[in-house]
PDB file of C-alpha atoms and ligand atoms in Angstrom:
ATOM      1  CA  MET P  26      93.211   1.312 -64.310  1.00 95.00           C
ATOM      2  CA  LEU P  27      90.670  -1.451 -64.326  1.00 96.00           C
ATOM      3  CA  ILE P  28      88.430  -1.587 -61.259  1.00 97.00           C
ATOM      4  CA  ALA P  29      85.920  -4.397 -60.784  1.00 97.00           C
ATOM      5  CA  LEU P  30      82.762  -4.012 -58.720  1.00 98.00           C
ATOM      6  CA  CYS P  31      80.887  -7.114 -57.638  1.00 96.00           C
ATOM      7  CA  SER P  32      78.490  -8.246 -54.944  1.00 96.00           C
ATOM      8  CA  ALA P  33      77.701 -11.297 -52.893  1.00 95.00           C
ATOM      9  CA  LYS P  34      74.297 -12.956 -52.993  1.00 85.00           C
ATOM     10  CA  GLY P  35      71.346 -10.759 -52.259  1.00 72.00           C
ATOM     11  CA  ALA P  36      73.207  -7.464 -51.923  1.00 79.00           C
ATOM     12  CA  PRO P  37      71.670  -5.066 -54.414  1.00 85.00           C
ATOM     13  CA  GLY P  38      73.176  -1.776 -55.441  1.00 96.00           C
ATOM     14  CA  VAL P  39      76.158  -2.591 -57.674  1.00 98.00           C
ATOM     15  CA  THR P  40      74.817  -0.961 -60.833  1.00 98.00           C
ATOM     16  CA  THR P  41      73.486   2.134 -59.058  1.00 98.00           C
ATOM     17  CA  SER P  42      76.721   2.530 -57.088  1.00 98.00           C
ATOM     18  CA  GLY P  43      78.826   2.001 -60.212  1.00 98.00           C
ATOM     19  CA  LEU P  44      76.890   4.688 -62.030  1.00 98.00           C
ATOM     20  CA  ALA P  45      77.128   7.095 -59.076  1.00 98.00           C
ATOM     21  CA  LEU P  46      80.898   6.501 -58.975  1.00 98.00           C
ATOM     22  CA  ALA P  47      81.350   6.922 -62.732  1.00 98.00           C
ATOM     23  CA  LEU P  48      79.437  10.228 -62.716  1.00 97.00           C
ATOM     24  CA  SER P  49      81.642  11.383 -59.829  1.00 98.00           C
ATOM     25  CA  TRP P  50      84.971  10.067 -61.138  1.00 98.00           C
ATOM     26  CA  PRO P  51      87.805  12.614 -60.881  1.00 97.00           C
ATOM     27  CA  ARG P  52      89.064  11.824 -64.387  1.00 96.00           C
ATOM     28  CA  GLY P  53      88.073  10.081 -67.601  1.00 97.00           C
ATOM     29  CA  VAL P  54      86.213   6.857 -66.962  1.00 98.00           C
ATOM     30  CA  VAL P  55      84.302   4.126 -68.762  1.00 97.00           C
ATOM     31  CA  LEU P  56      81.579   2.310 -66.865  1.00 98.00           C
ATOM     32  CA  ALA P  57      81.547  -1.172 -68.391  1.00 97.00           C
ATOM     33  CA  GLU P  58      78.413  -3.174 -67.745  1.00 97.00           C
ATOM     34  CA  LEU P  59      79.700  -6.721 -67.628  1.00 97.00           C
ATOM     35  CA  ASP P  60      77.027  -8.317 -65.457  1.00 97.00           C
ATOM     36  CA  PRO P  61      76.226 -11.590 -67.254  1.00 96.00           C
ATOM     37  CA  ALA P  62      72.628 -11.074 -66.119  1.00 95.00           C
ATOM     38  CA  GLY P  63      72.458  -8.176 -68.574  1.00 93.00           C
ATOM     39  CA  GLY P  64      72.838  -4.412 -68.686  1.00 93.00           C
ATOM     40  CA  ASP P  65      70.459  -1.988 -66.982  1.00 93.00           C
ATOM     41  CA  VAL P  66      71.799   1.497 -67.536  1.00 93.00           C
ATOM     42  CA  LEU P  67      70.400   2.183 -71.017  1.00 90.00           C
ATOM     43  CA  ALA P  68      66.871   1.304 -69.918  1.00 90.00           C
ATOM     44  CA  GLY P  69      67.244   2.975 -66.506  1.00 93.00           C
ATOM     45  CA  TYR P  70      69.387   6.102 -66.357  1.00 92.00           C
ATOM     46  CA  GLY P  71      69.335   6.312 -70.166  1.00 89.00           C
ATOM     47  CA  ARG P  72      65.510   6.136 -70.229  1.00 85.00           C
ATOM     48  CA  ALA P  73      65.748   3.991 -73.344  1.00 77.00           C
ATOM     49  CA  GLN P  74      66.674   7.082 -75.344  1.00 75.00           C
ATOM     50  CA  LEU P  75      70.169   5.993 -76.193  1.00 66.00           C
ATOM     51  CA  THR P  76      71.014   3.154 -78.479  1.00 69.00           C
ATOM     52  CA  VAL P  77      74.357   1.642 -79.197  1.00 69.00           C
ATOM     53  CA  GLY P  78      75.668  -1.815 -79.877  1.00 72.00           C
ATOM     54  CA  GLY P  79      77.494  -2.157 -76.575  1.00 83.00           C
ATOM     55  CA  LEU P  80      79.051  -5.350 -75.334  1.00 88.00           C
ATOM     56  CA  ALA P  81      77.117  -7.762 -77.567  1.00 83.00           C
ATOM     57  CA  GLU P  82      78.104  -6.025 -80.785  1.00 83.00           C
ATOM     58  CA  LEU P  83      81.637  -5.409 -79.570  1.00 86.00           C
ATOM     59  CA  GLU P  84      81.952  -9.138 -79.007  1.00 83.00           C
ATOM     60  CA  LEU P  85      81.018  -9.764 -82.632  1.00 79.00           C
ATOM     61  CA  VAL P  86      83.595  -7.330 -84.029  1.00 78.00           C
ATOM     62  CA  ALA P  87      86.210  -8.638 -81.604  1.00 78.00           C
ATOM     63  CA  ARG P  88      85.939 -12.055 -83.199  1.00 77.00           C
ATOM     64  CA  ARG P  89      87.192 -10.452 -86.372  1.00 75.00           C
ATOM     65  CA  GLY P  90      90.122  -8.978 -84.445  1.00 71.00           C
ATOM     66  CA  GLY P  91      91.070  -5.577 -83.046  1.00 72.00           C
ATOM     67  CA  LEU P  92      88.806  -5.177 -80.039  1.00 77.00           C
ATOM     68  CA  ALA P  93      90.784  -2.297 -78.529  1.00 74.00           C
ATOM     69  CA  GLY P  94      90.447  -0.172 -81.649  1.00 78.00           C
ATOM     70  CA  GLN P  95      86.715  -0.816 -81.831  1.00 84.00           C
ATOM     71  CA  LEU P  96      85.808  -0.053 -78.236  1.00 87.00           C
ATOM     72  CA  ASP P  97      85.294   3.664 -78.761  1.00 87.00           C
ATOM     73  CA  ALA P  98      82.468   3.166 -81.238  1.00 86.00           C
ATOM     74  CA  HIS P  99      80.543   1.203 -78.614  1.00 89.00           C
ATOM     75  CA  LEU P 100      80.609   3.761 -75.853  1.00 91.00           C
ATOM     76  CA  VAL P 101      77.810   6.168 -74.911  1.00 91.00           C
ATOM     77  CA  GLN P 102      78.394   9.533 -73.279  1.00 92.00           C
ATOM     78  CA  LEU P 103      77.073   9.562 -69.693  1.00 93.00           C
ATOM     79  CA  ASP P 104      77.615  13.192 -68.722  1.00 91.00           C
ATOM     80  CA  THR P 105      77.633  16.519 -70.543  1.00 88.00           C
ATOM     81  CA  ALA P 106      81.324  17.102 -69.797  1.00 89.00           C
ATOM     82  CA  GLY P 107      82.147  13.927 -71.709  1.00 87.00           C
ATOM     83  CA  ARG P 108      84.277  12.590 -68.881  1.00 95.00           C
ATOM     84  CA  ALA P 109      82.183   9.504 -68.184  1.00 97.00           C
ATOM     85  CA  ARG P 110      81.211   7.019 -70.864  1.00 95.00           C
ATOM     86  CA  LEU P 111      79.289   3.769 -70.783  1.00 95.00           C
ATOM     87  CA  LEU P 112      79.897   0.417 -72.416  1.00 95.00           C
ATOM     88  CA  PRO P 113      76.294  -0.816 -72.320  1.00 94.00           C
ATOM     89  CA  GLY P 114      75.818  -4.371 -71.152  1.00 95.00           C
ATOM     90  CA  LEU P 115      74.122  -7.306 -72.744  1.00 93.00           C
ATOM     91  CA  ALA P 116      70.523  -6.769 -73.779  1.00 90.00           C
ATOM     92  CA  ASP P 117      70.055 -10.535 -73.798  1.00 91.00           C
ATOM     93  CA  PRO P 118      71.669 -12.441 -70.892  1.00 93.00           C
ATOM     94  CA  ALA P 119      71.527 -15.621 -72.953  1.00 93.00           C
ATOM     95  CA  THR P 120      74.423 -14.228 -74.972  1.00 92.00           C
ATOM     96  CA  ALA P 121      76.717 -14.062 -71.912  1.00 94.00           C
ATOM     97  CA  ARG P 122      78.092 -17.487 -72.677  1.00 94.00           C
ATOM     98  CA  HIS P 123      79.540 -16.184 -75.945  1.00 92.00           C
ATOM     99  CA  VAL P 124      81.546 -13.389 -74.370  1.00 94.00           C
ATOM    100  CA  ASP P 125      85.288 -13.922 -74.246  1.00 94.00           C
ATOM    101  CA  TRP P 126      85.918 -12.275 -70.850  1.00 94.00           C
ATOM    102  CA  GLU P 127      89.660 -12.881 -71.072  1.00 94.00           C
ATOM    103  CA  ARG P 128      89.996 -10.894 -74.281  1.00 92.00           C
ATOM    104  CA  LEU P 129      87.699  -8.182 -72.989  1.00 94.00           C
ATOM    105  CA  ALA P 130      89.645  -7.935 -69.720  1.00 94.00           C
ATOM    106  CA  THR P 131      92.870  -7.401 -71.651  1.00 92.00           C
ATOM    107  CA  ALA P 132      91.303  -4.613 -73.707  1.00 91.00           C
ATOM    108  CA  LEU P 133      89.670  -2.956 -70.691  1.00 94.00           C
ATOM    109  CA  ALA P 134      92.880  -3.007 -68.678  1.00 92.00           C
ATOM    110  CA  SER P 135      94.485  -0.613 -71.160  1.00 89.00           C
ATOM    111  CA  VAL P 136      91.752   1.638 -72.508  1.00 91.00           C
ATOM    112  CA  GLU P 137      93.354   4.643 -74.192  1.00 88.00           C
ATOM    113  CA  ASP P 138      96.703   3.374 -72.974  1.00 87.00           C
ATOM    114  CA  GLY P 139      95.681   3.777 -69.342  1.00 86.00           C
ATOM    115  CA  ALA P 140      94.662   7.436 -69.641  1.00 90.00           C
ATOM    116  CA  VAL P 141      91.091   6.464 -68.850  1.00 96.00           C
ATOM    117  CA  ASP P 142      89.938   4.286 -65.976  1.00 97.00           C
ATOM    118  CA  VAL P 143      87.412   1.495 -66.363  1.00 98.00           C
ATOM    119  CA  VAL P 144      84.876   0.712 -63.655  1.00 98.00           C
ATOM    120  CA  ALA P 145      83.441  -2.714 -64.463  1.00 98.00           C
ATOM    121  CA  ASP P 146      80.060  -3.723 -63.047  1.00 98.00           C
ATOM    122  CA  CYS P 147      80.575  -7.472 -62.815  1.00 97.00           C
ATOM    123  CA  GLY P 148      77.313  -8.228 -61.014  1.00 96.00           C
ATOM    124  CA  ARG P 149      76.985 -11.034 -58.537  1.00 95.00           C
ATOM    125  CA  LEU P 150      79.808 -13.375 -57.821  1.00 92.00           C
ATOM    126  CA  ARG P 151      79.153 -17.033 -58.497  1.00 87.00           C
ATOM    127  CA  VAL P 152      76.561 -16.578 -61.229  1.00 91.00           C
ATOM    128  CA  GLU P 153      77.089 -18.522 -64.396  1.00 93.00           C
ATOM    129  CA  HIS P 154      79.448 -16.800 -66.867  1.00 95.00           C
ATOM    130  CA  PHE P 155      80.678 -14.403 -64.167  1.00 94.00           C
ATOM    131  CA  PRO P 156      83.525 -12.323 -65.681  1.00 95.00           C
ATOM    132  CA  ALA P 157      86.212 -13.870 -63.471  1.00 93.00           C
ATOM    133  CA  ALA P 158      88.937 -12.905 -65.961  1.00 94.00           C
ATOM    134  CA  VAL P 159      88.082  -9.249 -65.397  1.00 95.00           C
ATOM    135  CA  VAL P 160      88.283  -9.674 -61.622  1.00 94.00           C
ATOM    136  CA  ARG P 161      91.665 -11.374 -61.993  1.00 92.00           C
ATOM    137  CA  ARG P 162      93.032  -8.531 -64.120  1.00 93.00           C
ATOM    138  CA  ALA P 163      91.647  -5.622 -62.088  1.00 95.00           C
ATOM    139  CA  ALA P 164      93.909  -3.347 -60.050  1.00 95.00           C
ATOM    140  CA  ALA P 165      91.143  -3.220 -57.442  1.00 96.00           C
ATOM    141  CA  VAL P 166      88.212  -5.532 -56.787  1.00 96.00           C
ATOM    142  CA  VAL P 167      85.458  -3.899 -54.797  1.00 97.00           C
ATOM    143  CA  MET P 168      82.840  -5.907 -52.966  1.00 97.00           C
ATOM    144  CA  VAL P 169      79.665  -3.842 -52.776  1.00 98.00           C
ATOM    145  CA  THR P 170      77.810  -4.721 -49.592  1.00 98.00           C
ATOM    146  CA  GLY P 171      74.960  -3.632 -47.353  1.00 97.00           C
ATOM    147  CA  SER P 172      75.450  -3.293 -43.612  1.00 97.00           C
ATOM    148  CA  THR P 173      73.024  -5.858 -42.253  1.00 97.00           C
ATOM    149  CA  LEU P 174      74.379  -8.981 -40.589  1.00 96.00           C
ATOM    150  CA  ARG P 175      73.083 -11.031 -43.514  1.00 96.00           C
ATOM    151  CA  ALA P 176      74.794  -8.802 -46.089  1.00 97.00           C
ATOM    152  CA  VAL P 177      78.091  -8.572 -44.204  1.00 97.00           C
ATOM    153  CA  ARG P 178      78.197 -12.299 -43.640  1.00 97.00           C
ATOM    154  CA  ALA P 179      77.627 -13.005 -47.331  1.00 97.00           C
ATOM    155  CA  ALA P 180      80.238 -10.413 -48.322  1.00 97.00           C
ATOM    156  CA  ALA P 181      82.787 -11.914 -45.919  1.00 96.00           C
ATOM    157  CA  GLN P 182      82.200 -15.329 -47.434  1.00 94.00           C
ATOM    158  CA  ALA P 183      82.586 -13.877 -50.905  1.00 94.00           C
ATOM    159  CA  VAL P 184      85.888 -12.222 -49.960  1.00 94.00           C
ATOM    160  CA  THR P 185      87.181 -15.532 -48.616  1.00 92.00           C
ATOM    161  CA  GLU P 186      86.105 -17.187 -51.813  1.00 90.00           C
ATOM    162  CA  LEU P 187      87.772 -14.555 -53.964  1.00 90.00           C
ATOM    163  CA  ARG P 188      91.030 -14.926 -52.050  1.00 87.00           C
ATOM    164  CA  ASN P 189      90.795 -18.598 -52.482  1.00 77.00           C
ATOM    165  CA  GLU P 190      92.555 -20.858 -52.344  1.00 49.00           C
ATOM    166  CA  GLY P 191      90.866 -23.809 -53.776  1.00 46.00           C
ATOM    167  CA  ASN P 192      87.829 -24.093 -55.882  1.00 54.00           C
ATOM    168  CA  GLY P 193      86.935 -20.494 -56.782  1.00 56.00           C
ATOM    169  CA  PRO P 194      88.288 -18.457 -59.647  1.00 57.00           C
ATOM    170  CA  ALA P 195      91.982 -17.617 -59.385  1.00 64.00           C
ATOM    171  CA  PRO P 196      92.513 -14.923 -56.748  1.00 74.00           C
ATOM    172  CA  PRO P 197      92.672 -11.377 -58.068  1.00 80.00           C
ATOM    173  CA  ALA P 198      96.151  -9.946 -58.463  1.00 83.00           C
ATOM    174  CA  GLY P 199      94.927  -6.513 -57.419  1.00 85.00           C
ATOM    175  CA  GLY P 200      93.706  -5.326 -54.048  1.00 94.00           C
ATOM    176  CA  LEU P 201      90.398  -6.284 -52.488  1.00 96.00           C
ATOM    177  CA  ALA P 202      88.252  -3.584 -50.932  1.00 97.00           C
ATOM    178  CA  ALA P 203      84.662  -2.952 -49.891  1.00 98.00           C
ATOM    179  CA  LEU P 204      82.044  -0.309 -50.657  1.00 98.00           C
ATOM    180  CA  VAL P 205      79.227  -0.051 -48.137  1.00 98.00           C
ATOM    181  CA  VAL P 206      75.738   0.885 -49.317  1.00 98.00           C
ATOM    182  CA  GLY P 207      73.422   2.001 -46.529  1.00 97.00           C
ATOM    183  CA  PRO P 208      75.706   1.985 -43.470  1.00 97.00           C
ATOM    184  CA  GLY P 209      74.369   1.655 -39.926  1.00 97.00           C
ATOM    185  CA  GLU P 210      71.870  -1.153 -40.472  1.00 96.00           C
ATOM    186  CA  PRO P 211      73.431  -1.777 -37.979  1.00 97.00           C
ATOM    187  CA  TYR P 212      77.098  -2.046 -38.896  1.00 97.00           C
ATOM    188  CA  GLY P 213      79.379   0.842 -39.724  1.00 97.00           C
ATOM    189  CA  GLU P 214      82.439   1.249 -41.906  1.00 97.00           C
ATOM    190  CA  ARG P 215      84.961   0.144 -39.300  1.00 98.00           C
ATOM    191  CA  GLU P 216      83.083  -2.991 -38.241  1.00 98.00           C
ATOM    192  CA  ILE P 217      82.491  -4.037 -41.833  1.00 98.00           C
ATOM    193  CA  GLY P 218      86.139  -3.534 -42.722  1.00 98.00           C
ATOM    194  CA  GLU P 219      87.139  -5.709 -39.782  1.00 98.00           C
ATOM    195  CA  ALA P 220      84.605  -8.422 -40.579  1.00 97.00           C
ATOM    196  CA  LEU P 221      85.691  -8.596 -44.197  1.00 97.00           C
ATOM    197  CA  GLY P 222      89.391  -8.110 -43.547  1.00 96.00           C
ATOM    198  CA  VAL P 223      89.636  -5.568 -46.376  1.00 97.00           C
ATOM    199  CA  PRO P 224      89.724  -1.764 -46.421  1.00 97.00           C
ATOM    200  CA  VAL P 225      86.431   0.044 -46.907  1.00 98.00           C
ATOM    201  CA  VAL P 226      87.025   2.552 -49.712  1.00 98.00           C
ATOM    202  CA  GLY P 227      83.647   4.227 -49.628  1.00 97.00           C
ATOM    203  CA  VAL P 228      80.292   4.519 -47.935  1.00 98.00           C
ATOM    204  CA  LEU P 229      77.155   5.427 -49.899  1.00 98.00           C
ATOM    205  CA  PRO P 230      74.040   6.381 -47.953  1.00 98.00           C
ATOM    206  CA  ARG P 231      70.584   5.120 -48.706  1.00 97.00           C
ATOM    207  CA  ASP P 232      69.091   7.870 -50.807  1.00 98.00           C
ATOM    208  CA  ALA P 233      66.010   6.552 -52.575  1.00 97.00           C
ATOM    209  CA  ARG P 234      65.408   9.738 -54.520  1.00 97.00           C
ATOM    210  CA  ALA P 235      68.872   9.998 -56.065  1.00 98.00           C
ATOM    211  CA  ALA P 236      69.031   6.221 -56.546  1.00 98.00           C
ATOM    212  CA  ALA P 237      65.800   6.350 -58.574  1.00 97.00           C
ATOM    213  CA  VAL P 238      67.422   8.869 -60.941  1.00 97.00           C
ATOM    214  CA  LEU P 239      70.316   6.478 -61.476  1.00 97.00           C
ATOM    215  CA  SER P 240      68.511   3.148 -61.601  1.00 97.00           C
ATOM    216  CA  ASP P 241      65.184   4.168 -63.133  1.00 96.00           C
ATOM    217  CA  GLY P 242      65.751   7.426 -64.960  1.00 94.00           C
ATOM    218  CA  ALA P 243      63.621   9.527 -62.622  1.00 96.00           C
ATOM    219  CA  PRO P 244      64.000  13.245 -63.441  1.00 94.00           C
ATOM    220  CA  ALA P 245      67.265  14.474 -61.960  1.00 93.00           C
ATOM    221  CA  GLY P 246      66.220  17.945 -60.880  1.00 91.00           C
ATOM    222  CA  ARG P 247      68.522  20.766 -59.882  1.00 92.00           C
ATOM    223  CA  LEU P 248      69.601  19.258 -56.594  1.00 94.00           C
ATOM    224  CA  PHE P 249      70.610  15.841 -57.892  1.00 96.00           C
ATOM    225  CA  SER P 250      74.331  16.575 -57.995  1.00 95.00           C
ATOM    226  CA  GLN P 251      74.126  17.859 -54.416  1.00 97.00           C
ATOM    227  CA  SER P 252      72.220  14.791 -53.166  1.00 98.00           C
ATOM    228  CA  ALA P 253      73.663  12.784 -50.287  1.00 98.00           C
ATOM    229  CA  LEU P 254      74.345   9.890 -52.679  1.00 98.00           C
ATOM    230  CA  LEU P 255      76.287  11.930 -55.218  1.00 98.00           C
ATOM    231  CA  ARG P 256      78.256  13.777 -52.566  1.00 98.00           C
ATOM    232  CA  ALA P 257      79.278  10.490 -50.971  1.00 98.00           C
ATOM    233  CA  ALA P 258      80.057   9.057 -54.409  1.00 98.00           C
ATOM    234  CA  ARG P 259      82.525  11.864 -55.094  1.00 98.00           C
ATOM    235  CA  SER P 260      84.452  11.095 -51.962  1.00 98.00           C
ATOM    236  CA  ALA P 261      84.245   7.322 -52.566  1.00 98.00           C
ATOM    237  CA  ALA P 262      85.465   7.750 -56.160  1.00 98.00           C
ATOM    238  CA  ALA P 263      88.478   9.766 -55.007  1.00 98.00           C
ATOM    239  CA  ARG P 264      89.348   7.189 -52.352  1.00 98.00           C
ATOM    240  CA  LEU P 265      88.914   4.340 -54.803  1.00 98.00           C
ATOM    241  CA  VAL P 266      91.201   5.970 -57.372  1.00 98.00           C
ATOM    242  CA  GLY P 267      93.851   6.330 -54.659  1.00 97.00           C
ATOM    243  CA  PHE P 268      93.447   2.733 -53.538  1.00 97.00           C
ATOM    244  CA  ALA P 269      93.556   1.318 -57.067  1.00 97.00           C
ATOM    245  CA  ALA P 270      96.563   3.449 -58.019  1.00 96.00           C
ATOM    246  CA  ALA P 271      98.495   2.133 -55.008  1.00 95.00           C
ATOM    247  CA  GLN P 272      97.577  -1.421 -55.938  1.00 95.00           C
ATOM    248  CA  GLU P 273      98.534  -0.888 -59.554  1.00 92.00           C
ATOM    249  CA  ALA P 274     101.907   0.524 -58.504  1.00 92.00           C
ATOM    250  CA  ARG P 275     102.424  -2.584 -56.410  1.00 89.00           C
ATOM    251  CA  LEU P 276     101.602  -4.815 -59.394  1.00 86.00           C
ATOM    252  CA  THR P 277     103.709  -2.965 -61.927  1.00 82.00           C
ATOM    253  CA  PRO P 278     107.371  -3.808 -61.393  1.00 75.00           C
ATOM    254  CA  PRO P 279     109.658  -0.774 -61.615  1.00 74.00           C
ATOM    255  CA  PRO P 280     111.503  -0.650 -64.934  1.00 73.00           C
ATOM    256  CA  THR P 281     114.928  -2.170 -64.473  1.00 72.00           C
ATOM    257  CA  THR P 282     116.201  -3.491 -67.760  1.00 66.00           C
ATOM    258  CA  PRO P 283     116.231  -1.093 -70.723  1.00 64.00           C
ATOM    259  CA  ALA P 284     112.601  -0.886 -71.782  1.00 61.00           C
ATOM    260  CA  ALA P 285     111.232  -0.872 -75.292  1.00 62.00           C
ATOM    261  CA  PRO P 286     111.048   2.628 -76.786  1.00 63.00           C
ATOM    262  CA  ALA P 287     107.966   4.352 -75.369  1.00 62.00           C
ATOM    263  CA  ALA P 288     106.591   5.067 -78.821  1.00 60.00           C
ATOM    264  CA  THR P 289     105.965   1.386 -79.460  1.00 55.00           C
ATOM    265  CA  VAL P 290     104.192   0.675 -76.177  1.00 52.00           C
ATOM    266  CA  GLY P 291     100.555   0.026 -76.889  1.00 49.00           C
ATOM    267  CA  GLY P 292     101.174   0.938 -80.487  1.00 46.00           C
ATOM    268  CA  GLY P 293     100.163  -2.440 -81.799  1.00 46.00           C
ATOM    269  CA  ARG P 294      96.421  -1.810 -81.925  1.00 45.00           C
ATOM    270  CA  GLY P 295      95.430  -4.183 -84.668  1.00 42.00           C
ATOM    271  CA  ARG P 296      92.466  -3.235 -86.803  1.00 39.00           C
TER     272      ARG P 296
HETATM  273  N1  ADP F  10      72.249   4.017 -52.243  1.00 74.07           N
HETATM  274  C1  ADP F  10      70.987   3.624 -52.507  1.00 74.07           C
HETATM  275  N2  ADP F  10      69.936   4.179 -51.866  1.00 74.07           N
HETATM  276  C2  ADP F  10      68.680   3.797 -52.126  1.00 74.07           C
HETATM  277  N3  ADP F  10      68.365   2.846 -53.015  1.00 74.07           N
HETATM  278  C3  ADP F  10      69.355   2.257 -53.707  1.00 74.07           C
HETATM  279  C4  ADP F  10      70.722   2.608 -53.496  1.00 74.07           C
HETATM  280  N4  ADP F  10      71.481   1.852 -54.332  1.00 74.07           N
HETATM  281  C5  ADP F  10      70.622   1.089 -55.029  1.00 74.07           C
HETATM  282  N5  ADP F  10      69.355   1.313 -54.668  1.00 74.07           N
HETATM  283  C6  ADP F  10      68.137   0.697 -55.238  1.00 74.07           C
HETATM  284  O1  ADP F  10      68.224  -0.718 -55.152  1.00 74.07           O
HETATM  285  C7  ADP F  10      67.669  -1.317 -56.306  1.00 74.07           C
HETATM  286  C8  ADP F  10      68.677  -2.273 -56.924  1.00 74.07           C
HETATM  287  O2  ADP F  10      69.803  -1.520 -57.333  1.00 74.07           O
HETATM  288  P1  ADP F  10      70.820  -2.002 -58.465  1.00 74.07           P
HETATM  289  O3  ADP F  10      71.918  -1.024 -58.473  1.00 74.07           O
HETATM  290  O4  ADP F  10      70.103  -2.232 -59.745  1.00 74.07           O
HETATM  291  O5  ADP F  10      71.333  -3.374 -57.853  1.00 74.07           O
HETATM  292  P2  ADP F  10      72.199  -4.537 -58.537  1.00 74.07           P
HETATM  293  O6  ADP F  10      72.909  -3.947 -59.711  1.00 74.07           O
HETATM  294  O7  ADP F  10      73.139  -4.980 -57.468  1.00 74.07           O
HETATM  295  O8  ADP F  10      71.220  -5.572 -58.918  1.00 74.07           O
HETATM  296  C9  ADP F  10      67.253  -0.176 -57.246  1.00 74.07           C
HETATM  297  O9  ADP F  10      65.871   0.030 -57.137  1.00 74.07           O
HETATM  298  C10 ADP F  10      68.021   1.023 -56.728  1.00 74.07           C
HETATM  299  O10 ADP F  10      67.322   2.244 -56.926  1.00 74.07           O
HETATM  300 MG1   MG F  11      73.063  -4.628 -61.595  1.00 74.07          MG
END
């Protein structure tokens, strides 16, 4: 399943939340850093110790054909169990205009024939070269928002724009949802869900210590996995998987006519 995370103006926390979710995902997952403003995880959580081509290099090989078959070589392991992997984002945001988001969205929607989920950090809505094609293809599109009036208002506007109806990118086929970072400032889950008109699939507390591990590579320490942020991320990840699966089921029509033999489905990975 492809799941897109994005934010409205001035609502930070997408990358940190995406990383917390990926590390807490109940099954295999790829965190794809698609923010056209550039990737952060290698320099932050990765403490600049990992190097890999990532999105920029993948884009170059994709031009020669066979993106799906090449993806694996561009992923970095995020956890020791090997369940979470990272597609590092652009080192140079100036290259965002060269990325073919449509082609990438198609490849990401079927990583390992759907056995692995993809959580795509799409960054802020409305920025130039925003990966709208990825949002359109995703089973679930999650608006990451704070809980201040300013944040909720901006997120509500962004949801309206996404649903749109008019001048925005085509509305996503999948379900829209919200993830609240730092609830109670002053609004809570229920109020935010009502204001946005979408289900809230998770609530992550403000937890500066754990967030610094994720966004700036601060030493994790023994208690990191038991931090308030990681505990909340585990429950948010489980809820999000459930939400996205329901949306995907809604999007995938039940097989009626005799289908192609299973062996050929997804077998056409060109190299
Ligand atoms: N749940 C949280 N609690 C405390 N600080 C957070 C939390 N989420 C993010 N932050 C902090 O906010 C800042 C911006 O986060 P980041 O994820 O990079 O935002 P974005 O990707 O939306 O630009 C970072 O310093 C990060 O540590
Ligand atoms: Mg970010």
